[in-house]
């Protein structure tokens, strides 16, 4: 069995890694304590044979206090270790890095993730959705903004949870040691499709990340084929009030930016693979695969749908 | 006529003639009229317990529906909307409408019997507390049945609960229902506190209280402190929704986090309020089956109080991921780790009691003993979440769901079922079936662990709470199927329990006064007890009035068959708070319509508020006022006014 994508007993980055040994430690303490108590209890019950009522009363109050004394002494040790280790680990992972290699502004919304890449030069800033690319080894600061209701940002392999709360900006950070795709998930109940509000963090070597970043800065090319041109018009009338495509006239901001839609592996916030088939199904009837999503079913003819797909696949 | 308070009561033996006189004074009016007007703590207690068990069954059915939907990946048995209402109803029902009221029921029934009293301090308030609880449960379930059940989980975070994101009546039902329920909880708590300090039999000094009294007393004090916080929170939410205020809406300068603070300031102490009395049941019941007194009585009593005091300082551990500063996280993390110490005291006291005793393995004993293990499992998983960095991973996953079910089922349901086997003879005069009891225990115990131990792993594999479905690739499918199977097995166990209760109540073997050889006062009374409980007021000389001879530990012995008669009216005696020295004779109220009328009037008022019918609101308010006047109208019999001259 492969490791569960959202498991956190292993890690792939320094922030999560600082917590894994502590997690195993408290887990081990818990399992041992549970087993010791189970054995003591079983032995106590099974050893003296039960008998019919009523039986004599056996002992006064002074008997057995040693149990409490030794029980507390023995429990104190793991408690103190946990307390100290917790504070030490907290110190290592809590604070955001002083000089992050990358700063992201993430605004989770019902039920997707808006991701803005910050940069000193405004020309280097861009916006994307549901797929976050980072360079391996880089410490990434994430500023979490409340978009509508409370959501929680969580990439188990890289970082624990931090809530995004309307009216305040929360800071968190993450880093990845190994290239790979790490699944993230909304972890605070946020409404009908809390279940289908995932995203991916793609960690790549710095050069690959740089290539991706440059590609994301590009605007969408004007559609060339007839079908794609017709599709762009359908897009304009059906989609552009919510979705943006940089380089086209679509500038909606209440739904994911689709300028580089085809560069993403998944669509609908981690719900479907980004294939032609699922894209077609999603555009026409999002309520079927993600009931409760804020994107309404589109009344498209077969022709319109075909044209739309011809346009969407140009958004590389 | 000499005012009762200034009289010196006659002291005599318990005789059949005395019992006949007392019966005429204390018995509830027969028939339907008595059913609506009774103030007898025993009848009210049984009603509380039965109502709470009905709600346990409803909440259980909701849970089974949830488990079916989650049995496999990508199932579509429910829509997300239905799922959200079901999991919210399940949580709300179990936490607010079952687990606390069932303990209030047992405490209501048992307290006066354990304390050597003839009733609670405020019998009418007691009846009122039950009727309001029933009204709140009906109110909340009306919401559910009309498709307007709560849909934001039991802790109901804003802004999702605000009107902008949640336009239906769902949240209004929840908000007003919780304010209504808060009235019941608060008056019930006040009644317990006063009863504990004033209604004890002479000689039952504070160091001779059964642990159940300590548990419910501690929980009640906590409720008096924290219920106002949650009532306020829900009231403010309702104002936000209906009158455009901005307590929690950032757009108007409000703070979503204010909700979380108010809610958890209440919510965490509440968790202790729904386990401490149940721990008290185990502390009192287990030693009877171990044939020895509880080990470390004073330590266990003190740890009960200590748990609650520390329990006021740990609420932020529900909010570790909300971006609070590191210093406050460290404080609450430390407090949450330290709070395991008093719990450990109780665990080792119980273990020592079994080890140094001679366990009699009755069904009740099995439930109490199993509780120790479940308590430890729920405790250590809680200890894991107390470590902030670890909690950043654990929180809001199924690990927490597993943890809270070990706490609530392990430390509430198991002791309550054990307590039912233990005290059923006293409540009904009949024994429960021990053979069926074994089946009941093993199905519940194995089903529960089969369902909820693997759930920890589901959480460690990253499954978030409150998702209506999940993709197959996540690696949770097999474990979820096991959990669903275990949940159904557990449900069958609970069903066997209900079957046993129904069967035994109708045709169980008749119970003697003291079937288990118990140590506390209730076992000195016939099963079921007479309406006046104690024919003469007992005088207490130890913690174990019925075991004094066997333990042979103190020379002055408790007297149960001779004492103050107090048979000239519906009278009982109050005592001083610490030493329980007789203080004065008090007149107790007779059957009354006032509690029911006030509860109905409140119900009308809250329905009117929900629908914002101004005329009906005015009418409801007038009815409430009228019922209050009826209640508070000074009665001569209760010495609330001077006799008229001439």
PDB file of N, CA and C in Angstrom, chain A residues 4 6-8 30 40-41 44-45 50-51 53 55-61 63-64 67 71 79 82 86-87 148 150 154 156 161 163 166 168 170 183 187-189 191-195 288 291, chain B residues 76 80 84 151-152 158 160 165 256 260 291-293 295 321-322 330 340 348 352 355 358-361 369 380 383-384 387 392-396 459 461-462 465-466 468 474 516 543 547 550:
ATOM      1  N   UNK A   4      -0.591   7.154   2.356  1.00  0.00           N
ATOM      2  CA  UNK A   4      -1.771   7.990   2.101  1.00  0.00           C
ATOM      3  C   UNK A   4      -1.344   9.432   1.810  1.00  0.00           C
ATOM      4  N   UNK A   6      -2.515  12.289   2.344  1.00  0.00           N
ATOM      5  CA  UNK A   6      -2.674  13.309   3.383  1.00  0.00           C
ATOM      6  C   UNK A   6      -2.128  12.841   4.744  1.00  0.00           C
ATOM      7  N   UNK A   7      -1.382  11.738   4.753  1.00  0.00           N
ATOM      8  CA  UNK A   7      -0.819  11.251   6.013  1.00  0.00           C
ATOM      9  C   UNK A   7       0.279  12.180   6.509  1.00  0.00           C
ATOM     10  N   UNK A   8       0.559  12.144   7.814  1.00  0.00           N
ATOM     11  CA  UNK A   8       1.587  13.031   8.357  1.00  0.00           C
ATOM     12  C   UNK A   8       2.502  12.319   9.341  1.00  0.00           C
ATOM     13  N   UNK A  30       1.388   7.063  24.200  1.00  0.00           N
ATOM     14  CA  UNK A  30      -0.048   6.792  24.323  1.00  0.00           C
ATOM     15  C   UNK A  30      -0.342   5.305  24.187  1.00  0.00           C
ATOM     16  N   UNK A  40      -3.044  -4.266  33.216  1.00  0.00           N
ATOM     17  CA  UNK A  40      -3.314  -4.172  34.656  1.00  0.00           C
ATOM     18  C   UNK A  40      -4.780  -4.453  34.955  1.00  0.00           C
ATOM     19  N   UNK A  41      -5.638  -3.878  34.129  1.00  0.00           N
ATOM     20  CA  UNK A  41      -7.076  -4.018  34.348  1.00  0.00           C
ATOM     21  C   UNK A  41      -7.494  -5.472  34.187  1.00  0.00           C
ATOM     22  N   UNK A  44      -6.247  -7.574  37.003  1.00  0.00           N
ATOM     23  CA  UNK A  44      -6.987  -7.320  38.240  1.00  0.00           C
ATOM     24  C   UNK A  44      -8.344  -8.004  38.221  1.00  0.00           C
ATOM     25  N   UNK A  45      -8.981  -7.997  37.060  1.00  0.00           N
ATOM     26  CA  UNK A  45     -10.331  -8.559  36.989  1.00  0.00           C
ATOM     27  C   UNK A  45     -10.287 -10.085  36.960  1.00  0.00           C
ATOM     28  N   UNK A  50     -14.458 -14.063  40.554  1.00  0.00           N
ATOM     29  CA  UNK A  50     -15.659 -13.384  41.010  1.00  0.00           C
ATOM     30  C   UNK A  50     -16.512 -14.326  41.825  1.00  0.00           C
ATOM     31  N   UNK A  51     -17.307 -13.794  42.695  1.00  0.00           N
ATOM     32  CA  UNK A  51     -18.140 -14.648  43.524  1.00  0.00           C
ATOM     33  C   UNK A  51     -19.522 -14.035  43.653  1.00  0.00           C
ATOM     34  N   UNK A  53     -22.813 -12.390  45.352  1.00  0.00           N
ATOM     35  CA  UNK A  53     -23.067 -11.387  46.369  1.00  0.00           C
ATOM     36  C   UNK A  53     -23.900 -11.992  47.507  1.00  0.00           C
ATOM     37  N   UNK A  55     -20.651 -10.393  49.577  1.00  0.00           N
ATOM     38  CA  UNK A  55     -19.440 -10.905  50.218  1.00  0.00           C
ATOM     39  C   UNK A  55     -18.940  -9.899  51.235  1.00  0.00           C
ATOM     40  N   UNK A  56     -18.026 -10.342  52.005  1.00  0.00           N
ATOM     41  CA  UNK A  56     -17.486  -9.486  53.057  1.00  0.00           C
ATOM     42  C   UNK A  56     -16.801  -8.267  52.442  1.00  0.00           C
ATOM     43  N   UNK A  57     -16.789  -7.207  53.214  1.00  0.00           N
ATOM     44  CA  UNK A  57     -16.087  -6.005  52.797  1.00  0.00           C
ATOM     45  C   UNK A  57     -14.628  -6.210  53.201  1.00  0.00           C
ATOM     46  N   UNK A  58     -13.674  -5.842  52.288  1.00  0.00           N
ATOM     47  CA  UNK A  58     -12.313  -6.276  52.552  1.00  0.00           C
ATOM     48  C   UNK A  58     -11.389  -5.324  53.293  1.00  0.00           C
ATOM     49  N   UNK A  59     -11.340  -4.086  52.938  1.00  0.00           N
ATOM     50  CA  UNK A  59     -10.252  -3.291  53.502  1.00  0.00           C
ATOM     51  C   UNK A  59     -10.664  -1.864  53.753  1.00  0.00           C
ATOM     52  N   UNK A  60      -9.880  -1.188  54.558  1.00  0.00           N
ATOM     53  CA  UNK A  60     -10.119   0.208  54.855  1.00  0.00           C
ATOM     54  C   UNK A  60      -9.501   1.110  53.804  1.00  0.00           C
ATOM     55  N   UNK A  61      -9.566   2.406  54.051  1.00  0.00           N
ATOM     56  CA  UNK A  61      -9.173   3.400  53.053  1.00  0.00           C
ATOM     57  C   UNK A  61      -7.668   3.525  52.847  1.00  0.00           C
ATOM     58  N   UNK A  63      -5.446   1.452  52.318  1.00  0.00           N
ATOM     59  CA  UNK A  63      -4.838   0.442  51.451  1.00  0.00           C
ATOM     60  C   UNK A  63      -4.804   0.927  50.009  1.00  0.00           C
ATOM     61  N   UNK A  64      -3.711   0.770  49.313  1.00  0.00           N
ATOM     62  CA  UNK A  64      -3.731   1.014  47.872  1.00  0.00           C
ATOM     63  C   UNK A  64      -3.334   2.412  47.449  1.00  0.00           C
ATOM     64  N   UNK A  67      -0.582   2.953  44.860  1.00  0.00           N
ATOM     65  CA  UNK A  67      -0.900   2.943  43.424  1.00  0.00           C
ATOM     66  C   UNK A  67      -0.945   4.352  42.856  1.00  0.00           C
ATOM     67  N   UNK A  71       1.759   5.728  40.392  1.00  0.00           N
ATOM     68  CA  UNK A  71       1.147   6.050  39.106  1.00  0.00           C
ATOM     69  C   UNK A  71       1.488   7.463  38.681  1.00  0.00           C
ATOM     70  N   UNK A  79       5.214  13.109  30.759  1.00  0.00           N
ATOM     71  CA  UNK A  79       4.557  14.412  30.659  1.00  0.00           C
ATOM     72  C   UNK A  79       5.583  15.533  30.583  1.00  0.00           C
ATOM     73  N   UNK A  82       7.335  15.499  27.256  1.00  0.00           N
ATOM     74  CA  UNK A  82       6.458  16.037  26.215  1.00  0.00           C
ATOM     75  C   UNK A  82       6.354  17.549  26.295  1.00  0.00           C
ATOM     76  N   UNK A  86       7.629  19.776  23.371  1.00  0.00           N
ATOM     77  CA  UNK A  86       6.601  20.583  22.704  1.00  0.00           C
ATOM     78  C   UNK A  86       7.048  22.030  22.569  1.00  0.00           C
ATOM     79  N   UNK A  87       7.556  22.572  23.680  1.00  0.00           N
ATOM     80  CA  UNK A  87       7.968  23.979  23.632  1.00  0.00           C
ATOM     81  C   UNK A  87       9.142  24.159  22.677  1.00  0.00           C
ATOM     82  N   UNK A 148     -14.124  34.410   2.493  1.00  0.00           N
ATOM     83  CA  UNK A 148     -15.552  34.438   2.793  1.00  0.00           C
ATOM     84  C   UNK A 148     -15.795  33.876   4.197  1.00  0.00           C
ATOM     85  N   UNK A 150     -14.454  30.765   7.222  1.00  0.00           N
ATOM     86  CA  UNK A 150     -13.152  30.278   7.689  1.00  0.00           C
ATOM     87  C   UNK A 150     -12.778  28.992   6.941  1.00  0.00           C
ATOM     88  N   UNK A 154      -3.668  23.444   4.789  1.00  0.00           N
ATOM     89  CA  UNK A 154      -3.000  22.264   5.364  1.00  0.00           C
ATOM     90  C   UNK A 154      -2.363  21.439   4.258  1.00  0.00           C
ATOM     91  N   UNK A 156      -0.207  18.265   4.746  1.00  0.00           N
ATOM     92  CA  UNK A 156       0.327  17.411   5.819  1.00  0.00           C
ATOM     93  C   UNK A 156       1.797  17.058   5.663  1.00  0.00           C
ATOM     94  N   UNK A 161      -1.708  22.775  10.120  1.00  0.00           N
ATOM     95  CA  UNK A 161      -2.811  23.637   9.685  1.00  0.00           C
ATOM     96  C   UNK A 161      -2.682  25.065  10.212  1.00  0.00           C
ATOM     97  N   UNK A 163      -5.499  28.424  10.048  1.00  0.00           N
ATOM     98  CA  UNK A 163      -6.801  28.867   9.552  1.00  0.00           C
ATOM     99  C   UNK A 163      -6.668  30.174   8.779  1.00  0.00           C
ATOM    100  N   UNK A 166     -11.630  35.519   8.064  1.00  0.00           N
ATOM    101  CA  UNK A 166     -11.984  36.841   7.570  1.00  0.00           C
ATOM    102  C   UNK A 166     -11.656  37.908   8.605  1.00  0.00           C
ATOM    103  N   UNK A 168      -8.661  39.006   9.382  1.00  0.00           N
ATOM    104  CA  UNK A 168      -7.289  38.967   9.871  1.00  0.00           C
ATOM    105  C   UNK A 168      -6.403  38.222   8.877  1.00  0.00           C
ATOM    106  N   UNK A 170      -3.315  35.598   8.694  1.00  0.00           N
ATOM    107  CA  UNK A 170      -2.492  34.656   9.443  1.00  0.00           C
ATOM    108  C   UNK A 170      -1.268  34.269   8.624  1.00  0.00           C
ATOM    109  N   UNK A 183      -0.313  16.827  -1.569  1.00  0.00           N
ATOM    110  CA  UNK A 183      -1.704  17.240  -1.548  1.00  0.00           C
ATOM    111  C   UNK A 183      -1.993  18.112  -0.338  1.00  0.00           C
ATOM    112  N   UNK A 187      -9.140  22.209   5.940  1.00  0.00           N
ATOM    113  CA  UNK A 187      -9.330  21.396   7.141  1.00  0.00           C
ATOM    114  C   UNK A 187     -10.316  22.017   8.121  1.00  0.00           C
ATOM    115  N   UNK A 188     -10.932  23.128   7.757  1.00  0.00           N
ATOM    116  CA  UNK A 188     -11.976  23.663   8.641  1.00  0.00           C
ATOM    117  C   UNK A 188     -13.282  23.649   7.875  1.00  0.00           C
ATOM    118  N   UNK A 189     -14.316  23.073   8.493  1.00  0.00           N
ATOM    119  CA  UNK A 189     -15.596  22.941   7.813  1.00  0.00           C
ATOM    120  C   UNK A 189     -16.045  24.293   7.264  1.00  0.00           C
ATOM    121  N   UNK A 191     -18.649  24.553   4.519  1.00  0.00           N
ATOM    122  CA  UNK A 191     -19.884  24.583   3.746  1.00  0.00           C
ATOM    123  C   UNK A 191     -20.081  23.311   2.958  1.00  0.00           C
ATOM    124  N   UNK A 192     -20.936  23.387   1.958  1.00  0.00           N
ATOM    125  CA  UNK A 192     -21.397  22.176   1.275  1.00  0.00           C
ATOM    126  C   UNK A 192     -20.257  21.356   0.688  1.00  0.00           C
ATOM    127  N   UNK A 193     -19.270  22.003   0.098  1.00  0.00           N
ATOM    128  CA  UNK A 193     -18.203  21.241  -0.542  1.00  0.00           C
ATOM    129  C   UNK A 193     -16.863  21.354   0.168  1.00  0.00           C
ATOM    130  N   UNK A 194     -16.937  21.410   1.486  1.00  0.00           N
ATOM    131  CA  UNK A 194     -15.707  21.346   2.288  1.00  0.00           C
ATOM    132  C   UNK A 194     -14.902  20.106   1.893  1.00  0.00           C
ATOM    133  N   UNK A 195     -15.605  19.035   1.528  1.00  0.00           N
ATOM    134  CA  UNK A 195     -14.918  17.783   1.196  1.00  0.00           C
ATOM    135  C   UNK A 195     -14.054  17.934  -0.050  1.00  0.00           C
ATOM    136  N   UNK A 288     -22.767  17.999 -10.864  1.00  0.00           N
ATOM    137  CA  UNK A 288     -22.814  16.541 -10.812  1.00  0.00           C
ATOM    138  C   UNK A 288     -21.627  15.980 -10.035  1.00  0.00           C
ATOM    139  N   UNK A 291     -21.442  18.666  -6.124  1.00  0.00           N
ATOM    140  CA  UNK A 291     -22.711  19.320  -5.784  1.00  0.00           C
ATOM    141  C   UNK A 291     -22.520  20.332  -4.661  1.00  0.00           C
TER     142      UNK A 291
ATOM    143  N   UNK B  76     -23.019   8.158  -2.772  1.00  0.00           N
ATOM    144  CA  UNK B  76     -23.982   9.244  -2.953  1.00  0.00           C
ATOM    145  C   UNK B  76     -25.308   8.955  -2.273  1.00  0.00           C
ATOM    146  N   UNK B  80     -24.610  16.602   0.001  1.00  0.00           N
ATOM    147  CA  UNK B  80     -23.794  17.305   0.999  1.00  0.00           C
ATOM    148  C   UNK B  80     -24.660  18.050   2.017  1.00  0.00           C
ATOM    149  N   UNK B  84     -24.462  17.440   5.982  1.00  0.00           N
ATOM    150  CA  UNK B  84     -24.076  18.485   6.933  1.00  0.00           C
ATOM    151  C   UNK B  84     -25.106  18.639   8.042  1.00  0.00           C
ATOM    152  N   UNK B 151     -26.607  23.176  10.567  1.00  0.00           N
ATOM    153  CA  UNK B 151     -25.848  22.609   9.451  1.00  0.00           C
ATOM    154  C   UNK B 151     -24.399  23.039   9.462  1.00  0.00           C
ATOM    155  N   UNK B 152     -23.932  23.524  10.614  1.00  0.00           N
ATOM    156  CA  UNK B 152     -22.570  24.063  10.681  1.00  0.00           C
ATOM    157  C   UNK B 152     -21.801  23.357  11.793  1.00  0.00           C
ATOM    158  N   UNK B 158     -18.803  30.917  12.958  1.00  0.00           N
ATOM    159  CA  UNK B 158     -19.105  32.022  12.075  1.00  0.00           C
ATOM    160  C   UNK B 158     -17.856  32.240  11.220  1.00  0.00           C
ATOM    161  N   UNK B 160     -19.661  31.218   8.637  1.00  0.00           N
ATOM    162  CA  UNK B 160     -20.543  30.339   7.869  1.00  0.00           C
ATOM    163  C   UNK B 160     -21.940  30.297   8.475  1.00  0.00           C
ATOM    164  N   UNK B 165     -24.118  33.544   4.466  1.00  0.00           N
ATOM    165  CA  UNK B 165     -23.708  32.247   3.942  1.00  0.00           C
ATOM    166  C   UNK B 165     -24.712  31.149   4.280  1.00  0.00           C
ATOM    167  N   UNK B 256     -14.784  37.155  13.883  1.00  0.00           N
ATOM    168  CA  UNK B 256     -15.168  35.739  13.888  1.00  0.00           C
ATOM    169  C   UNK B 256     -14.554  34.970  15.063  1.00  0.00           C
ATOM    170  N   UNK B 260     -15.451  31.941  18.583  1.00  0.00           N
ATOM    171  CA  UNK B 260     -14.718  30.746  19.019  1.00  0.00           C
ATOM    172  C   UNK B 260     -14.330  30.854  20.488  1.00  0.00           C
ATOM    173  N   UNK B 291     -16.075  -4.767  46.684  1.00  0.00           N
ATOM    174  CA  UNK B 291     -16.249  -5.073  48.107  1.00  0.00           C
ATOM    175  C   UNK B 291     -15.230  -4.344  48.980  1.00  0.00           C
ATOM    176  N   UNK B 292     -14.959  -3.118  48.649  1.00  0.00           N
ATOM    177  CA  UNK B 292     -14.104  -2.309  49.509  1.00  0.00           C
ATOM    178  C   UNK B 292     -14.352  -0.829  49.173  1.00  0.00           C
ATOM    179  N   UNK B 293     -14.012   0.059  50.120  1.00  0.00           N
ATOM    180  CA  UNK B 293     -14.189   1.486  49.805  1.00  0.00           C
ATOM    181  C   UNK B 293     -13.226   1.920  48.705  1.00  0.00           C
ATOM    182  N   UNK B 295     -10.310   3.560  46.858  1.00  0.00           N
ATOM    183  CA  UNK B 295      -8.962   3.959  47.275  1.00  0.00           C
ATOM    184  C   UNK B 295      -8.798   5.457  47.033  1.00  0.00           C
ATOM    185  N   UNK B 321      -4.908  26.409  15.759  1.00  0.00           N
ATOM    186  CA  UNK B 321      -4.576  26.733  14.365  1.00  0.00           C
ATOM    187  C   UNK B 321      -5.150  28.068  13.913  1.00  0.00           C
ATOM    188  N   UNK B 322      -5.618  28.892  14.867  1.00  0.00           N
ATOM    189  CA  UNK B 322      -6.292  30.121  14.440  1.00  0.00           C
ATOM    190  C   UNK B 322      -5.351  31.312  14.337  1.00  0.00           C
ATOM    191  N   UNK B 330       1.647  28.414  24.040  1.00  0.00           N
ATOM    192  CA  UNK B 330       2.467  27.662  24.989  1.00  0.00           C
ATOM    193  C   UNK B 330       1.730  27.490  26.307  1.00  0.00           C
ATOM    194  N   UNK B 340      -3.890  16.291  32.575  1.00  0.00           N
ATOM    195  CA  UNK B 340      -3.941  14.828  32.626  1.00  0.00           C
ATOM    196  C   UNK B 340      -3.639  14.313  34.037  1.00  0.00           C
ATOM    197  N   UNK B 348      -5.763   5.698  38.583  1.00  0.00           N
ATOM    198  CA  UNK B 348      -5.008   4.820  39.478  1.00  0.00           C
ATOM    199  C   UNK B 348      -5.828   4.455  40.713  1.00  0.00           C
ATOM    200  N   UNK B 352      -6.455   0.636  41.615  1.00  0.00           N
ATOM    201  CA  UNK B 352      -6.079   0.140  42.943  1.00  0.00           C
ATOM    202  C   UNK B 352      -7.285  -0.463  43.658  1.00  0.00           C
ATOM    203  N   UNK B 355      -7.670  -3.899  42.210  1.00  0.00           N
ATOM    204  CA  UNK B 355      -6.564  -4.776  42.617  1.00  0.00           C
ATOM    205  C   UNK B 355      -6.655  -5.200  44.067  1.00  0.00           C
ATOM    206  N   UNK B 358     -12.150  -7.439  45.924  1.00  0.00           N
ATOM    207  CA  UNK B 358     -12.534  -8.768  45.448  1.00  0.00           C
ATOM    208  C   UNK B 358     -13.634  -8.590  44.414  1.00  0.00           C
ATOM    209  N   UNK B 359     -13.236  -8.332  43.169  1.00  0.00           N
ATOM    210  CA  UNK B 359     -14.226  -7.934  42.173  1.00  0.00           C
ATOM    211  C   UNK B 359     -15.333  -8.961  41.946  1.00  0.00           C
ATOM    212  N   UNK B 360     -16.550  -8.470  41.921  1.00  0.00           N
ATOM    213  CA  UNK B 360     -17.711  -9.281  41.586  1.00  0.00           C
ATOM    214  C   UNK B 360     -18.108  -8.864  40.176  1.00  0.00           C
ATOM    215  N   UNK B 361     -17.991  -9.822  39.222  1.00  0.00           N
ATOM    216  CA  UNK B 361     -18.096  -9.395  37.829  1.00  0.00           C
ATOM    217  C   UNK B 361     -19.545  -9.348  37.327  1.00  0.00           C
ATOM    218  N   UNK B 369     -15.622  -1.079  34.688  1.00  0.00           N
ATOM    219  CA  UNK B 369     -14.215  -1.422  34.480  1.00  0.00           C
ATOM    220  C   UNK B 369     -13.791  -1.076  33.060  1.00  0.00           C
ATOM    221  N   UNK B 380      -5.231   9.623  26.578  1.00  0.00           N
ATOM    222  CA  UNK B 380      -3.903   9.754  25.960  1.00  0.00           C
ATOM    223  C   UNK B 380      -4.012  10.391  24.573  1.00  0.00           C
ATOM    224  N   UNK B 383      -4.164  13.926  25.271  1.00  0.00           N
ATOM    225  CA  UNK B 383      -2.819  14.410  25.635  1.00  0.00           C
ATOM    226  C   UNK B 383      -1.990  14.672  24.364  1.00  0.00           C
ATOM    227  N   UNK B 384      -2.173  13.834  23.335  1.00  0.00           N
ATOM    228  CA  UNK B 384      -1.451  14.074  22.077  1.00  0.00           C
ATOM    229  C   UNK B 384      -1.861  15.408  21.452  1.00  0.00           C
ATOM    230  N   UNK B 387      -0.244  18.890  22.621  1.00  0.00           N
ATOM    231  CA  UNK B 387       1.051  19.370  22.148  1.00  0.00           C
ATOM    232  C   UNK B 387       0.832  20.174  20.858  1.00  0.00           C
ATOM    233  N   UNK B 392      -1.310  20.729  15.327  1.00  0.00           N
ATOM    234  CA  UNK B 392      -1.459  21.365  14.011  1.00  0.00           C
ATOM    235  C   UNK B 392      -1.687  20.324  12.918  1.00  0.00           C
ATOM    236  N   UNK B 393      -1.206  19.113  13.149  1.00  0.00           N
ATOM    237  CA  UNK B 393      -1.512  18.034  12.212  1.00  0.00           C
ATOM    238  C   UNK B 393      -2.806  17.315  12.594  1.00  0.00           C
ATOM    239  N   UNK B 394      -2.965  17.037  13.900  1.00  0.00           N
ATOM    240  CA  UNK B 394      -4.105  16.206  14.315  1.00  0.00           C
ATOM    241  C   UNK B 394      -5.441  16.914  14.207  1.00  0.00           C
ATOM    242  N   UNK B 395      -5.458  18.213  14.495  1.00  0.00           N
ATOM    243  CA  UNK B 395      -6.738  18.892  14.650  1.00  0.00           C
ATOM    244  C   UNK B 395      -7.567  18.819  13.379  1.00  0.00           C
ATOM    245  N   UNK B 396      -8.882  18.740  13.575  1.00  0.00           N
ATOM    246  CA  UNK B 396      -9.831  18.681  12.464  1.00  0.00           C
ATOM    247  C   UNK B 396      -9.639  17.470  11.553  1.00  0.00           C
ATOM    248  N   UNK B 459      -7.521   9.125  10.976  1.00  0.00           N
ATOM    249  CA  UNK B 459      -7.074  10.490  11.241  1.00  0.00           C
ATOM    250  C   UNK B 459      -5.597  10.670  10.965  1.00  0.00           C
ATOM    251  N   UNK B 461      -3.952   9.094   8.891  1.00  0.00           N
ATOM    252  CA  UNK B 461      -3.804   9.061   7.436  1.00  0.00           C
ATOM    253  C   UNK B 461      -4.396  10.311   6.787  1.00  0.00           C
ATOM    254  N   UNK B 462      -4.847  11.255   7.606  1.00  0.00           N
ATOM    255  CA  UNK B 462      -5.169  12.579   7.084  1.00  0.00           C
ATOM    256  C   UNK B 462      -6.607  12.840   6.678  1.00  0.00           C
ATOM    257  N   UNK B 465     -12.231  15.969   9.193  1.00  0.00           N
ATOM    258  CA  UNK B 465     -13.590  15.834   9.731  1.00  0.00           C
ATOM    259  C   UNK B 465     -14.581  16.463   8.771  1.00  0.00           C
ATOM    260  N   UNK B 466     -15.825  16.051   8.895  1.00  0.00           N
ATOM    261  CA  UNK B 466     -16.934  16.779   8.290  1.00  0.00           C
ATOM    262  C   UNK B 466     -16.871  16.830   6.784  1.00  0.00           C
ATOM    263  N   UNK B 468     -18.255  15.072   3.393  1.00  0.00           N
ATOM    264  CA  UNK B 468     -19.418  14.227   3.105  1.00  0.00           C
ATOM    265  C   UNK B 468     -19.026  13.026   2.260  1.00  0.00           C
ATOM    266  N   UNK B 474      -7.248   8.136  -1.495  1.00  0.00           N
ATOM    267  CA  UNK B 474      -6.722   8.682  -0.245  1.00  0.00           C
ATOM    268  C   UNK B 474      -6.284   7.609   0.740  1.00  0.00           C
ATOM    269  N   UNK B 516     -27.001  -5.219  45.892  1.00  0.00           N
ATOM    270  CA  UNK B 516     -25.554  -5.333  45.634  1.00  0.00           C
ATOM    271  C   UNK B 516     -24.734  -5.288  46.918  1.00  0.00           C
ATOM    272  N   UNK B 543     -18.493   7.943  55.746  1.00  0.00           N
ATOM    273  CA  UNK B 543     -18.690   7.962  54.300  1.00  0.00           C
ATOM    274  C   UNK B 543     -19.509   6.773  53.825  1.00  0.00           C
ATOM    275  N   UNK B 547     -21.838   0.371  55.580  1.00  0.00           N
ATOM    276  CA  UNK B 547     -20.718  -0.559  55.738  1.00  0.00           C
ATOM    277  C   UNK B 547     -20.025  -0.383  57.084  1.00  0.00           C
ATOM    278  N   UNK B 550     -19.271  -3.629  58.961  1.00  0.00           N
ATOM    279  CA  UNK B 550     -18.282  -4.471  58.291  1.00  0.00           C
ATOM    280  C   UNK B 550     -16.888  -3.859  58.378  1.00  0.00           C
TER     281      UNK B 550
END
